[in-house]
Coordinates of C-alpha atoms in Angstrom, one line a residue:
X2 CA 67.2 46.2 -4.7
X3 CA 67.8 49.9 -3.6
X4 CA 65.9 52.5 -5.7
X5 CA 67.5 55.7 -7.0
X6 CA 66.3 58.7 -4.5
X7 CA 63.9 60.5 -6.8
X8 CA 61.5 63.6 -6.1
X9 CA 58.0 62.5 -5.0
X10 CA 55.0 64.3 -6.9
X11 CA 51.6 64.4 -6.3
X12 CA 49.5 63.4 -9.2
X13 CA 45.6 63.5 -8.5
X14 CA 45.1 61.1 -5.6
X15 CA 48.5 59.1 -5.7
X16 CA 52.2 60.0 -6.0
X17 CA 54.6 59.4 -8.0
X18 CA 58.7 58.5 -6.7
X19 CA 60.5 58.8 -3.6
X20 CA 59.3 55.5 -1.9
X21 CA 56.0 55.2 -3.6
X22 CA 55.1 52.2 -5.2
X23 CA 55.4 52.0 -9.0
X24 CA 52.7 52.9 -10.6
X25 CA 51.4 51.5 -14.0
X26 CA 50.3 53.4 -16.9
X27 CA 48.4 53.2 -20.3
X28 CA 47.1 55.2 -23.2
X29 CA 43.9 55.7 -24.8
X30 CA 43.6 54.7 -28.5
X31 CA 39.9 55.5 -29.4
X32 CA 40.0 58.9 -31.5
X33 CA 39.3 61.9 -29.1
X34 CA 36.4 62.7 -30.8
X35 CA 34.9 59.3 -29.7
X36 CA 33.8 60.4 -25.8
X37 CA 31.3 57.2 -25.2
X38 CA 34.5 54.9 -26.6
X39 CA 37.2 56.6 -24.8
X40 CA 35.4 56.2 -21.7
X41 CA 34.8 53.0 -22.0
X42 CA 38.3 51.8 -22.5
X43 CA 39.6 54.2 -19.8
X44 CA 37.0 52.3 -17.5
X45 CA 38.8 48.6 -19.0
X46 CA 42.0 49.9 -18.3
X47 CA 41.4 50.8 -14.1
X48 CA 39.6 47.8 -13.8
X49 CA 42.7 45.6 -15.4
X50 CA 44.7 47.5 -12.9
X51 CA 45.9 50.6 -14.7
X52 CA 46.5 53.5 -12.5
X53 CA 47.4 56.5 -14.6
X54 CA 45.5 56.8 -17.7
X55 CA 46.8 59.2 -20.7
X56 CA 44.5 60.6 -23.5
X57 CA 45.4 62.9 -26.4
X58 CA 44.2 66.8 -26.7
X59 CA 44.7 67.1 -30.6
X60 CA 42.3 70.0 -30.5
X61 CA 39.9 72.4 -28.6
X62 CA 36.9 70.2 -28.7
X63 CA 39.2 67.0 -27.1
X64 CA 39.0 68.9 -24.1
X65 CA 35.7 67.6 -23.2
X66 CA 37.0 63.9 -23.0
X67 CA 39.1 65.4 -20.3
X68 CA 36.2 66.6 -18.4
X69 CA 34.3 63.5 -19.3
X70 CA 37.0 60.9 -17.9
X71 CA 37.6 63.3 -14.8
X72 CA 33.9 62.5 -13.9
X73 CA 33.8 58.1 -15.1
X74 CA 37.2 57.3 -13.4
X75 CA 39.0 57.4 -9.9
X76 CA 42.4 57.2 -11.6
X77 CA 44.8 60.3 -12.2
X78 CA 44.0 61.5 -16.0
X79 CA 47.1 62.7 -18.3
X80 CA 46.2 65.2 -20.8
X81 CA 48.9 64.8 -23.5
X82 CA 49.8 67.9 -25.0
X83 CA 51.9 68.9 -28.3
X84 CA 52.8 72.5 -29.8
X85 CA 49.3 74.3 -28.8
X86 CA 50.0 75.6 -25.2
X87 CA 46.0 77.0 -24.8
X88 CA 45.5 72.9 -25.1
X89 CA 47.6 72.4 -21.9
X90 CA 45.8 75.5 -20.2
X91 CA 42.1 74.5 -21.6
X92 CA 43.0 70.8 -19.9
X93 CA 43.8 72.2 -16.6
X94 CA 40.8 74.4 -16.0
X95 CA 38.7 70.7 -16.8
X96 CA 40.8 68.9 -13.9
X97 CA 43.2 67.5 -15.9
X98 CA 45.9 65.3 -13.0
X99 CA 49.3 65.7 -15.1
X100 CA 50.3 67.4 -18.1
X101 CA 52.3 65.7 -20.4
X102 CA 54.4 68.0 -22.8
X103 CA 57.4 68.7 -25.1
X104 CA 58.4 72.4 -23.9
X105 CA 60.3 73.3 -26.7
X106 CA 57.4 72.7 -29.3
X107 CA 55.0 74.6 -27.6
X108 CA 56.7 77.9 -28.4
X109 CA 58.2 80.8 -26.8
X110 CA 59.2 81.5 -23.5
X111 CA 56.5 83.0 -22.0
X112 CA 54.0 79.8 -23.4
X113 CA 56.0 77.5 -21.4
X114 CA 56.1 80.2 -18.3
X115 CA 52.1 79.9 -18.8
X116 CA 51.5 76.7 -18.7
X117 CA 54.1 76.2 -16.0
X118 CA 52.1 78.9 -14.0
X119 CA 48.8 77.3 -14.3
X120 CA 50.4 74.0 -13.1
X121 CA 51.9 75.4 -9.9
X122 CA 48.7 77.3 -9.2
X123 CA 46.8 74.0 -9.7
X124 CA 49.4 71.8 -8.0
X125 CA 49.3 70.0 -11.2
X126 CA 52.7 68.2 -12.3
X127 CA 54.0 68.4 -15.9
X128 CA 55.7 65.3 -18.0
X129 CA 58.4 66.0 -20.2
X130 CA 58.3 63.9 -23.1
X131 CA 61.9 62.9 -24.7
X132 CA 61.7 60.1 -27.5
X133 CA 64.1 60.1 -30.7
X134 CA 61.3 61.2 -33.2
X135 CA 61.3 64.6 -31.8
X136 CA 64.9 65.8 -30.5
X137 CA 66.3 69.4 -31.7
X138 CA 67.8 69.7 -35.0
X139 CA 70.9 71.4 -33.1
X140 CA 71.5 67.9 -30.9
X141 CA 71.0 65.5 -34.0
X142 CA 74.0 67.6 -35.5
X143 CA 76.2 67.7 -32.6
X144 CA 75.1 63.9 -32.4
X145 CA 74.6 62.6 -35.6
X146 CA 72.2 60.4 -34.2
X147 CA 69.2 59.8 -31.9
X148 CA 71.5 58.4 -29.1
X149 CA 71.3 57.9 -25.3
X150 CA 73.7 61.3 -25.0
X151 CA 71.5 63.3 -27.0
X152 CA 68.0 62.1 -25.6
X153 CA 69.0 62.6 -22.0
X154 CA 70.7 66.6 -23.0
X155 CA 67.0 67.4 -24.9
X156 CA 65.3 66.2 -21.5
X157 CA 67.7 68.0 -19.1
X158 CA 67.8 71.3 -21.5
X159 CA 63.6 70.7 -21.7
X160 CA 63.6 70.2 -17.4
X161 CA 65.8 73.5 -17.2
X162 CA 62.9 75.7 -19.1
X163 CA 60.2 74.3 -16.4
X164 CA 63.1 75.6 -13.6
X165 CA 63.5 78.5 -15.1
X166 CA 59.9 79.3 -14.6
X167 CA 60.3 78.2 -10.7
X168 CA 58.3 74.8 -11.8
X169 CA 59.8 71.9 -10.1
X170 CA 57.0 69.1 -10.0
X171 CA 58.6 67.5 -13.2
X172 CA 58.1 63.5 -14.4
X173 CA 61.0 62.6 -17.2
X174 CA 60.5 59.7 -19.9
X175 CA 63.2 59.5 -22.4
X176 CA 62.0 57.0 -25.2
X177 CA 63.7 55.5 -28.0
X178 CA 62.9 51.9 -29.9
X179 CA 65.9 51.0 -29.1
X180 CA 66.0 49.5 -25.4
X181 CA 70.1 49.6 -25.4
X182 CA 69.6 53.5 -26.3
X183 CA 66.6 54.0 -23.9
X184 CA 68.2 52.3 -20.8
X185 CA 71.3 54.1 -21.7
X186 CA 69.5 57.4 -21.7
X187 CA 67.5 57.1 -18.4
X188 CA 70.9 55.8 -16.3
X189 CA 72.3 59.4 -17.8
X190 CA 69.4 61.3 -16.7
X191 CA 69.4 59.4 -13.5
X192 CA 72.9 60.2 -12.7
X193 CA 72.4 63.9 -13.4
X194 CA 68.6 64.7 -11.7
X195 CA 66.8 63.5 -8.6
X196 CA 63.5 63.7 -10.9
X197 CA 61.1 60.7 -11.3
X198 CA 61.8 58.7 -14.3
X199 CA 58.8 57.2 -16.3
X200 CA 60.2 54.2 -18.0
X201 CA 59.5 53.2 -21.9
X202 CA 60.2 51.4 -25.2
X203 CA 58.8 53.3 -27.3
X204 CA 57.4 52.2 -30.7
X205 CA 58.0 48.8 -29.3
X206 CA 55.4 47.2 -31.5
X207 CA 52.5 44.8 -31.9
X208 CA 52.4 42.2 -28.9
X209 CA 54.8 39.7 -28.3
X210 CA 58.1 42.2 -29.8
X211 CA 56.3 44.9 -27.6
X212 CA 56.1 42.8 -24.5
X213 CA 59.6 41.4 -25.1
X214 CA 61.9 44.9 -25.7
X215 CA 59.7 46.5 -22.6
X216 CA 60.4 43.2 -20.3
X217 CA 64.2 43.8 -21.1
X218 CA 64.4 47.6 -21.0
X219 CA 62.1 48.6 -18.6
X220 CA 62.8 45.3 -16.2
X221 CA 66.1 45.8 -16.4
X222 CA 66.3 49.5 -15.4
X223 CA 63.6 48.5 -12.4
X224 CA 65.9 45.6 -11.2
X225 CA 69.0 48.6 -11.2
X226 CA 66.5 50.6 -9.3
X227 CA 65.8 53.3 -11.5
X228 CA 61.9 54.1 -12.6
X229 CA 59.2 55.3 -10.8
X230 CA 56.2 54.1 -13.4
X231 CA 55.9 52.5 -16.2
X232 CA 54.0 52.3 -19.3
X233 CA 54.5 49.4 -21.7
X234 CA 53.6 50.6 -25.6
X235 CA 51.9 48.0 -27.4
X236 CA 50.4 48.0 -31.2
X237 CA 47.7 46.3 -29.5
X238 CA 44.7 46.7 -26.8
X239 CA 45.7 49.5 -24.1
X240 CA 44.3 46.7 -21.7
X241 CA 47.4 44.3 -22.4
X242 CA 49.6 46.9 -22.2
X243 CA 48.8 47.1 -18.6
X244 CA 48.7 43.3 -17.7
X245 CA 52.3 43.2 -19.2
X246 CA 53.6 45.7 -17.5
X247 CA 51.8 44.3 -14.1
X248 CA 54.0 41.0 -15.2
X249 CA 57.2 42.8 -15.6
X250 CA 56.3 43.9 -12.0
X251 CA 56.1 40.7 -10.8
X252 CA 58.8 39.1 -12.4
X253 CA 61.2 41.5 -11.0
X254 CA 59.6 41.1 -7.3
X255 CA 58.2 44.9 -7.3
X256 CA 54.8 44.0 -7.2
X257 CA 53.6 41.4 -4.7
X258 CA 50.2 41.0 -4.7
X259 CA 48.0 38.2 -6.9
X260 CA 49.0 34.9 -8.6
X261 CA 52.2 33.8 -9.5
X262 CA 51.9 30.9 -11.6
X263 CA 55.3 28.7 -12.6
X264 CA 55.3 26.5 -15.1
X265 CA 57.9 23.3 -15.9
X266 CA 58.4 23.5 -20.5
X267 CA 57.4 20.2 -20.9
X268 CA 59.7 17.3 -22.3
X269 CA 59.8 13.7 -23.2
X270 CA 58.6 12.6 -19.9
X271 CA 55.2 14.8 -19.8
X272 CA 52.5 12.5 -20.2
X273 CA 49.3 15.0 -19.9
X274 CA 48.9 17.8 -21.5
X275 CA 50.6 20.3 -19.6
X276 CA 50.4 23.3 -21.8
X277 CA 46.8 22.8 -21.5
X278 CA 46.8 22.3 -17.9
X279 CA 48.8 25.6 -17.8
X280 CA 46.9 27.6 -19.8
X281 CA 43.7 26.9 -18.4
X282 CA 44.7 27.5 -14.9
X283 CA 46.3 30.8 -15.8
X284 CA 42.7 31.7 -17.3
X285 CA 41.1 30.8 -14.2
X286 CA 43.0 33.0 -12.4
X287 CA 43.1 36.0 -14.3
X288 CA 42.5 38.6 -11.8
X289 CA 42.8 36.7 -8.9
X290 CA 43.7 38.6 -5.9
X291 CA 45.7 36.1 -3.2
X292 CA 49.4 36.6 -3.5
X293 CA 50.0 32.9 -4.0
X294 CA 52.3 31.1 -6.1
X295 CA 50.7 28.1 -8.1
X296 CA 53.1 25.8 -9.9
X297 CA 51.6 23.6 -13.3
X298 CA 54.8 20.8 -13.8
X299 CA 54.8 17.9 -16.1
X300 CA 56.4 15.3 -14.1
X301 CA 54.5 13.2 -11.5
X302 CA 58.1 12.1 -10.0
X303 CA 60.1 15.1 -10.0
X304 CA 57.0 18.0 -9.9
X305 CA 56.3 18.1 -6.6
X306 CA 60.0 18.7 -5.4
X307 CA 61.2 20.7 -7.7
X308 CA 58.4 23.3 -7.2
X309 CA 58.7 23.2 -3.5
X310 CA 58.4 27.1 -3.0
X311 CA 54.8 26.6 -4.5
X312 CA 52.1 27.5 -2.0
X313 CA 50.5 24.8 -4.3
X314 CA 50.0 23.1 -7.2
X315 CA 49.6 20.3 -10.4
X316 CA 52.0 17.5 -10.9
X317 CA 50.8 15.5 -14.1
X318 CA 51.4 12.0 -14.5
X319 CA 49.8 9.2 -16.7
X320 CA 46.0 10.3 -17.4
X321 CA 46.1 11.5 -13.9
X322 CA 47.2 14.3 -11.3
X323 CA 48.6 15.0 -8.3
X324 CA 47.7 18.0 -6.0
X325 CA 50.8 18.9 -3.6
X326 CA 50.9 21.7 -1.3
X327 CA 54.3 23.2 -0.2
X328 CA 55.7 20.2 -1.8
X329 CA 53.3 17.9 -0.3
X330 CA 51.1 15.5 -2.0
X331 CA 47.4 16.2 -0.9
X332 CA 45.7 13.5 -3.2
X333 CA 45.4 12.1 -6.8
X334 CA 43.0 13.1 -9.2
X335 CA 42.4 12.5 -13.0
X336 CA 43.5 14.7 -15.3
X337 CA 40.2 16.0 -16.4
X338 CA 39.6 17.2 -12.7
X339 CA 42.8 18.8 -12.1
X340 CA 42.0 22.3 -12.5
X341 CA 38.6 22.4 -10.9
X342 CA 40.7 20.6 -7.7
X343 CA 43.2 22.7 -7.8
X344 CA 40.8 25.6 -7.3
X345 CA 38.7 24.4 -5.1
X346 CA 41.7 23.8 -3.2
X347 CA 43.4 27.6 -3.9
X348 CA 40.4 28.4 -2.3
X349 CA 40.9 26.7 1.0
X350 CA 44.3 28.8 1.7

């Protein structure tokens, strides 16, 4: 896979684009007003692996949370921003890592030239925010519709305000619920800018619809090499969000480290129960750190062969188990052992 040649911006301690990793991302969802809470979940999301958190400035007094996540975290922190520029400014003199605004609905000219200023003189980089809720009333006319040619012109025209003020460390997301119009719009914007994209369904919805649209759109657009980060939008806990999007990374061979566990569907043959077997050993090793590949597979004949490429792994048969390595048998076990065998054994490598 070669990945589009994008800008690379510092945000707080890690960058974003040129050949930096891609970075994953997630949203608070406690109210602003609820410091303790926020804080809390921003500390679930970095240890899940999240490593640019995003809160909401709705008013004056959400600025504290910004301070207040600054000093609990080691993360970046994303203060996001809508038509009150002071917001933007009062977040960047409490630390704030990234800005995340809509130009045009923060005012006039000289706003955005402020808040631009106060980035560049804080090497602070700004996010512009396309999704189909908010385009101009000019482009839905020309238009007629929220699609991919109108979301990419609103981010363009929105990335030309930020040049105009001599601001150049710019992020682009273009979001729509649509994945066919979101991966549409970020190819356009792709073709036309050398910007780092941050990929999105938007509105994507409560788990499993959520984690399906983003696995297609934002997997997709990673396997044609666009996107620099990612944030998977869930109706759900922030903390999924970010172990989806960590699987979409490893699915599409991006991200390399931890398990990768394969498992056969079952089928007439399967005498144990697999889906079981499966899901206890994925439990076990949530959050395990060796980049091995663990296979579960229903078939005591076939199993061990057919998941060759497995550093290791579970091959059911009748009652029992066998334990192969690379293909290998290593012993027989009963089925109520498997999984404590199988990570004593993980353990060994």
């Amino acid at each position: 896979m070669i990945r589009r040649n994008s800008k690379r911006v510092k945000v707080g301690n890690i960058y974003i684009g040129g050949n930096e990793k891609i970075t994953v991302q997630s949203m608070l969802n406690r109210p602003a007003s609820d410091i303790e809470g926020s804080i809390r979940q921003a500390v679930e999301l970095e240890k899940a692996g999240c490593e640019i958190i995003r809160a909401a400035v709705p008013d004056m007094a959400a600025v504290k949370l910004i301070e207040k996540l600054k000093e609990n975290l080691t993360v970046p922190v994303v203060a996001d921003i809508h038509f009150d520029y002071r917001l933007a400014l009062a977040s960047l003199d409490a630390g704030v890592d990234k800005i995340r605004i809509n130009p045009g609905n923060i005012g006039s000219m000289d706003r955005v030239k402020a808040v631009a200023d106060a980035c560049k003189a804080k090497n602070v980089p700004i996010r512009i925010g396309v999704n189909s809720g908010s385009l101009e009333k000019e482009l839905l006319l020309k238009y007629g519709s929220p699609c991919a040619e109108a979301l990419a012109e609103s981010a363009l025209n929105h990335v030309s305000l930020l040049e105009q003020c001599d601001f150049d460390d710019i992020v682009i997301s273009i979001k729509s619920s649509s994945v066919p119009i979101m991966m549409d719009s970020y190819r356009l914007v792709a073709e036309k800018c050398n910007y780092p994209l941050h990929l999105g369904v938007t509105e994507a919805g409560t788990h499993d619809m959520a984690l399906i649209k983003s696995s297609v759109g934002i997997g997709a657009l990673l396997l044609e090499g666009i996107g620099d980060t990612i944030r998977v939008s869930m109706t759900d806990d922030p903390v999924n969000e970010v172990s989806a999007a960590n699987g979409i990374l490893k699915a599409c061979g991006i991200k390399k480290d931890g398990v990768d566990i394969v498992a056969c569907p079952t089928c007439g043959r399967t005498k144990i129960d697999l889906i079981g077997l499966a899901k206890e050993v994925e439990s076990r090793l949530s959050g395990y750190k060796k980049n091995i590949k663990v296979a579960v597979m229903g078939c005591a004949v076939n199993g061990p062969g057919e998941a060759r490429e497995a550093d290791i792994g579970i091959a059911g048969g009748d009652g029992c188990a066998l334990i192969f390595k690379k293909g290998e048998i290593v012993c027989k076990v009963p089925e109520n052992e498997a999984v404590d065998i199988l990570i004593k054994e993980i353990e060994k490598i």
